């Protein structure tokens, strides 16, 4: 809940951890807390950069305050479940106030991401971007990365630029597959269909 102590306002925070793959995290609990001017003003200039944090209860989690006044949580020694970290926040010239960090510690996820086949059309002889991950999703909504991909054969070539693929080749129709991986190591594959056409000449 939000506190309403005169001088500053605190908003509780939430973190999600996963057994066996993401058991530690650092949360900037002050990021959404603000000094109050005339009762309501909020903004980047009002951030509680001069606040000091103290852990007063961690519900069996290992929780510590970093030198940068963030909360580091380690769930490696507890079972999956829901936990609450109670934090005392002290701001110079104002009363101390309590806020809470709610932690969901989930069991290891073995659900593969959802990948969908893609179709693209581009111009032959040019590098055609293929944002294949745009219509894919991880089970928990986390990031996906391209783990591998095949080549379409013929004279076309697929390359990777960041987390996007691109194809270059002559006029023709091509297809290949790619594999994406989520943050927990789960993978899935999909196919990509590409039609490369001739660019119309520019009238003289």
mmCIF file of C-alpha atoms in Angstrom:
data_model
loop_
_atom_site.group_PDB
_atom_site.id
_atom_site.type_symbol
_atom_site.label_atom_id
_atom_site.label_comp_id
_atom_site.label_asym_id
_atom_site.label_seq_id
_atom_site.Cartn_x
_atom_site.Cartn_y
_atom_site.Cartn_z
ATOM 1 C CA UNK A 1 0.000 0.000 0.000
ATOM 2 C CA UNK A 2 1.046 3.638 -0.301
ATOM 3 C CA UNK A 3 2.089 5.523 2.806
ATOM 4 C CA UNK A 4 0.929 9.044 3.506
ATOM 5 C CA UNK A 5 3.426 10.328 6.066
ATOM 6 C CA UNK A 6 3.869 14.083 5.497
ATOM 7 C CA UNK A 7 7.071 14.845 3.627
ATOM 8 C CA UNK A 8 7.348 11.810 1.352
ATOM 9 C CA UNK A 9 5.325 8.969 -0.088
ATOM 10 C CA UNK A 10 6.347 5.314 -0.442
ATOM 11 C CA UNK A 11 4.951 2.739 -2.855
ATOM 12 C CA UNK A 12 5.384 -0.984 -2.210
ATOM 13 C CA UNK A 13 7.399 -3.027 -4.723
ATOM 14 C CA UNK A 14 7.213 -6.469 -6.341
ATOM 15 C CA UNK A 15 9.864 -8.920 -7.556
ATOM 16 C CA UNK A 16 9.682 -12.334 -9.195
ATOM 17 C CA UNK A 17 12.343 -15.013 -8.762
ATOM 18 C CA UNK A 18 12.532 -18.512 -10.226
ATOM 19 C CA UNK A 19 14.020 -21.578 -8.565
ATOM 20 C CA UNK A 20 17.208 -22.862 -10.146
ATOM 21 C CA UNK A 21 17.674 -20.055 -12.656
ATOM 22 C CA UNK A 22 16.943 -16.641 -11.176
ATOM 23 C CA UNK A 23 17.219 -16.908 -7.406
ATOM 24 C CA UNK A 24 18.756 -13.479 -6.770
ATOM 25 C CA UNK A 25 17.767 -9.969 -7.751
ATOM 26 C CA UNK A 26 18.395 -6.357 -6.802
ATOM 27 C CA UNK A 27 15.409 -4.011 -6.555
ATOM 28 C CA UNK A 28 15.536 -0.217 -6.597
ATOM 29 C CA UNK A 29 12.722 0.219 -4.082
ATOM 30 C CA UNK A 30 13.197 3.995 -4.057
ATOM 31 C CA UNK A 31 12.513 4.328 -7.799
ATOM 32 C CA UNK A 32 8.779 4.911 -7.284
ATOM 33 C CA UNK A 33 9.016 6.823 -3.977
ATOM 34 C CA UNK A 34 8.864 10.610 -3.921
ATOM 35 C CA UNK A 35 9.248 13.696 -1.798
ATOM 36 C CA UNK A 36 5.954 15.559 -1.532
ATOM 37 C CA UNK A 37 5.731 19.288 -2.215
ATOM 38 C CA UNK A 38 2.399 20.991 -1.582
ATOM 39 C CA UNK A 39 1.018 17.550 -0.830
ATOM 40 C CA UNK A 40 0.967 15.966 -4.283
ATOM 41 C CA UNK A 41 3.884 16.835 -6.563
ATOM 42 C CA UNK A 42 5.868 13.960 -8.034
ATOM 43 C CA UNK A 43 8.652 13.782 -10.580
ATOM 44 C CA UNK A 44 12.248 12.796 -11.223
ATOM 45 C CA UNK A 45 13.544 15.797 -9.273
ATOM 46 C CA UNK A 46 11.657 14.594 -6.187
ATOM 47 C CA UNK A 47 13.266 11.160 -5.975
ATOM 48 C CA UNK A 48 14.356 10.083 -2.482
ATOM 49 C CA UNK A 49 18.059 9.959 -3.281
ATOM 50 C CA UNK A 50 18.967 10.899 0.294
ATOM 51 C CA UNK A 51 16.982 8.078 1.903
ATOM 52 C CA UNK A 52 18.513 5.333 4.031
ATOM 53 C CA UNK A 53 17.062 1.818 4.041
ATOM 54 C CA UNK A 54 17.040 -0.731 6.863
ATOM 55 C CA UNK A 55 15.752 -4.313 6.546
ATOM 56 C CA UNK A 56 13.518 -5.019 9.544
ATOM 57 C CA UNK A 57 12.063 -8.349 8.400
ATOM 58 C CA UNK A 58 12.742 -10.671 5.456
ATOM 59 C CA UNK A 59 10.384 -13.614 6.029
ATOM 60 C CA UNK A 60 13.262 -16.161 5.804
ATOM 61 C CA UNK A 61 14.737 -14.611 2.655
ATOM 62 C CA UNK A 62 18.292 -13.310 2.662
ATOM 63 C CA UNK A 63 17.766 -9.571 2.082
ATOM 64 C CA UNK A 64 20.435 -6.891 2.366
ATOM 65 C CA UNK A 65 20.777 -3.207 1.523
ATOM 66 C CA UNK A 66 23.473 -2.362 -1.038
ATOM 67 C CA UNK A 67 25.775 0.646 -0.858
ATOM 68 C CA UNK A 68 23.543 2.286 -3.454
ATOM 69 C CA UNK A 69 20.488 1.978 -1.189
ATOM 70 C CA UNK A 70 18.877 -0.832 -3.168
ATOM 71 C CA UNK A 71 17.568 -4.114 -1.769
ATOM 72 C CA UNK A 72 19.326 -7.320 -2.788
ATOM 73 C CA UNK A 73 17.248 -10.477 -2.321
ATOM 74 C CA UNK A 74 18.581 -14.051 -2.307
ATOM 75 C CA UNK A 75 16.018 -16.887 -2.298
ATOM 76 C CA UNK A 76 18.464 -19.751 -2.870
ATOM 77 C CA UNK A 77 17.916 -21.202 0.627
ATOM 78 C CA UNK A 78 14.125 -21.144 0.782
ATOM 79 C CA UNK A 79 11.344 -23.072 -0.899
ATOM 80 C CA UNK A 80 9.207 -21.539 -3.674
ATOM 81 C CA UNK A 81 6.413 -19.397 -2.304
ATOM 82 C CA UNK A 82 5.411 -15.827 -1.528
ATOM 83 C CA UNK A 83 7.574 -13.713 0.762
ATOM 84 C CA UNK A 84 7.517 -10.190 2.174
ATOM 85 C CA UNK A 85 10.527 -8.006 2.944
ATOM 86 C CA UNK A 86 9.785 -5.164 5.377
ATOM 87 C CA UNK A 87 11.949 -2.078 4.913
ATOM 88 C CA UNK A 88 12.310 0.976 7.124
ATOM 89 C CA UNK A 89 12.946 4.082 5.011
ATOM 90 C CA UNK A 90 14.453 7.128 6.678
ATOM 91 C CA UNK A 91 14.663 10.533 4.999
ATOM 92 C CA UNK A 92 16.576 13.439 6.523
ATOM 93 C CA UNK A 93 14.185 15.980 7.988
ATOM 94 C CA UNK A 94 11.204 13.620 7.899
ATOM 95 C CA UNK A 95 9.847 10.704 9.904
ATOM 96 C CA UNK A 96 10.845 7.134 9.126
ATOM 97 C CA UNK A 97 8.285 5.072 7.278
ATOM 98 C CA UNK A 98 7.842 1.406 6.429
ATOM 99 C CA UNK A 99 7.424 -0.057 2.957
ATOM 100 C CA UNK A 100 7.245 -3.626 1.675
ATOM 101 C CA UNK A 101 8.844 -5.646 -1.110
ATOM 102 C CA UNK A 102 6.629 -8.568 -2.154
ATOM 103 C CA UNK A 103 8.583 -11.477 -3.637
ATOM 104 C CA UNK A 104 7.096 -14.334 -5.663
ATOM 105 C CA UNK A 105 9.578 -17.233 -5.738
ATOM 106 C CA UNK A 106 8.373 -19.612 -8.451
ATOM 107 C CA UNK A 107 9.263 -23.222 -9.139
ATOM 108 C CA UNK A 108 11.625 -23.824 -12.039
ATOM 109 C CA UNK A 109 9.797 -23.240 -15.286
ATOM 110 C CA UNK A 110 9.905 -26.019 -17.890
ATOM 111 C CA UNK A 111 7.382 -24.494 -20.274
ATOM 112 C CA UNK A 112 8.854 -23.728 -23.717
ATOM 113 C CA UNK A 113 8.279 -20.336 -25.318
ATOM 114 C CA UNK A 114 5.559 -19.890 -27.935
ATOM 115 C CA UNK A 115 7.047 -19.311 -31.378
ATOM 116 C CA UNK A 116 5.036 -18.547 -34.508
ATOM 117 C CA UNK A 117 6.011 -19.014 -38.135
ATOM 118 C CA UNK A 118 6.821 -15.827 -40.048
ATOM 119 C CA UNK A 119 6.398 -14.595 -43.630
ATOM 120 C CA UNK A 120 8.311 -11.668 -45.119
ATOM 121 C CA UNK A 121 8.687 -10.047 -48.522
ATOM 122 C CA UNK A 122 11.699 -7.951 -49.489
ATOM 123 C CA UNK A 123 13.860 -6.845 -52.369
ATOM 124 C CA UNK A 124 16.455 -9.128 -53.913
ATOM 125 C CA UNK A 125 20.063 -8.090 -53.535
ATOM 126 C CA UNK A 126 19.389 -6.091 -50.371
ATOM 127 C CA UNK A 127 19.711 -6.943 -46.681
ATOM 128 C CA UNK A 128 16.099 -7.611 -45.659
ATOM 129 C CA UNK A 129 15.412 -7.402 -41.885
ATOM 130 C CA UNK A 130 13.521 -10.343 -40.390
ATOM 131 C CA UNK A 131 12.202 -9.450 -36.879
ATOM 132 C CA UNK A 132 11.207 -13.042 -36.162
ATOM 133 C CA UNK A 133 10.838 -12.589 -32.389
ATOM 134 C CA UNK A 134 8.179 -9.885 -32.687
ATOM 135 C CA UNK A 135 5.306 -12.390 -32.653
ATOM 136 C CA UNK A 136 6.870 -14.824 -30.167
ATOM 137 C CA UNK A 137 6.510 -14.894 -26.393
ATOM 138 C CA UNK A 138 7.974 -16.549 -23.309
ATOM 139 C CA UNK A 139 5.762 -18.374 -20.815
ATOM 140 C CA UNK A 140 6.290 -15.713 -18.130
ATOM 141 C CA UNK A 141 6.637 -12.819 -20.537
ATOM 142 C CA UNK A 142 10.406 -12.516 -20.180
ATOM 143 C CA UNK A 143 12.939 -11.849 -22.931
ATOM 144 C CA UNK A 144 13.698 -14.236 -25.779
ATOM 145 C CA UNK A 145 17.011 -14.593 -27.582
ATOM 146 C CA UNK A 146 17.873 -16.254 -30.878
ATOM 147 C CA UNK A 147 19.817 -19.410 -30.074
ATOM 148 C CA UNK A 148 20.425 -20.717 -33.604
ATOM 149 C CA UNK A 149 19.108 -20.708 -37.165
ATOM 150 C CA UNK A 150 19.537 -22.672 -40.368
ATOM 151 C CA UNK A 151 20.348 -21.458 -43.874
ATOM 152 C CA UNK A 152 17.714 -21.394 -46.627
ATOM 153 C CA UNK A 153 19.887 -22.937 -49.311
ATOM 154 C CA UNK A 154 20.353 -21.665 -52.836
ATOM 155 C CA UNK A 155 22.222 -18.389 -53.092
ATOM 156 C CA UNK A 156 20.482 -16.694 -50.149
ATOM 157 C CA UNK A 157 22.237 -16.131 -46.826
ATOM 158 C CA UNK A 158 20.762 -15.466 -43.389
ATOM 159 C CA UNK A 159 22.800 -13.571 -40.789
ATOM 160 C CA UNK A 160 22.111 -12.326 -37.272
ATOM 161 C CA UNK A 161 22.300 -8.675 -36.233
ATOM 162 C CA UNK A 162 21.605 -8.273 -32.533
ATOM 163 C CA UNK A 163 18.366 -10.154 -31.823
ATOM 164 C CA UNK A 164 17.136 -9.826 -35.408
ATOM 165 C CA UNK A 165 17.862 -11.896 -38.487
ATOM 166 C CA UNK A 166 18.340 -10.626 -42.012
ATOM 167 C CA UNK A 167 18.475 -12.294 -45.407
ATOM 168 C CA UNK A 168 20.269 -11.377 -48.617
ATOM 169 C CA UNK A 169 19.780 -13.203 -51.895
ATOM 170 C CA UNK A 170 18.552 -13.184 -55.489
ATOM 171 C CA UNK A 171 14.930 -13.261 -56.621
ATOM 172 C CA UNK A 172 13.198 -16.342 -55.271
ATOM 173 C CA UNK A 173 11.309 -17.934 -52.396
ATOM 174 C CA UNK A 174 13.181 -19.245 -49.381
ATOM 175 C CA UNK A 175 12.516 -20.805 -46.007
ATOM 176 C CA UNK A 176 14.569 -21.712 -42.968
ATOM 177 C CA UNK A 177 14.090 -22.395 -39.259
ATOM 178 C CA UNK A 178 15.292 -20.689 -36.099
ATOM 179 C CA UNK A 179 15.387 -21.605 -32.421
ATOM 180 C CA UNK A 180 14.715 -19.113 -29.628
ATOM 181 C CA UNK A 181 15.551 -19.469 -25.937
ATOM 182 C CA UNK A 182 13.958 -17.891 -22.878
ATOM 183 C CA UNK A 183 15.811 -16.725 -19.766
ATOM 184 C CA UNK A 184 15.389 -20.158 -18.136
ATOM 185 C CA UNK A 185 16.952 -22.120 -20.991
ATOM 186 C CA UNK A 186 13.680 -23.394 -22.489
ATOM 187 C CA UNK A 187 13.720 -23.481 -26.297
ATOM 188 C CA UNK A 188 11.338 -23.778 -29.232
ATOM 189 C CA UNK A 189 11.623 -23.494 -33.010
ATOM 190 C CA UNK A 190 9.641 -21.985 -35.879
ATOM 191 C CA UNK A 191 9.955 -21.539 -39.642
ATOM 192 C CA UNK A 192 10.465 -18.384 -41.661
ATOM 193 C CA UNK A 193 9.212 -17.951 -45.226
ATOM 194 C CA UNK A 194 10.735 -15.197 -47.347
ATOM 195 C CA UNK A 195 9.906 -13.973 -50.842
ATOM 196 C CA UNK A 196 12.543 -11.812 -52.497
ATOM 197 C CA UNK A 197 11.337 -9.771 -55.457
ATOM 198 C CA UNK A 198 12.979 -7.492 -57.988
ATOM 199 C CA UNK A 199 12.837 -3.795 -57.179
ATOM 200 C CA UNK A 200 11.042 -1.872 -59.924
ATOM 201 C CA UNK A 201 13.383 0.401 -61.898
ATOM 202 C CA UNK A 202 13.126 4.115 -61.259
ATOM 203 C CA UNK A 203 11.671 5.906 -64.325
ATOM 204 C CA UNK A 204 14.178 8.160 -66.051
#
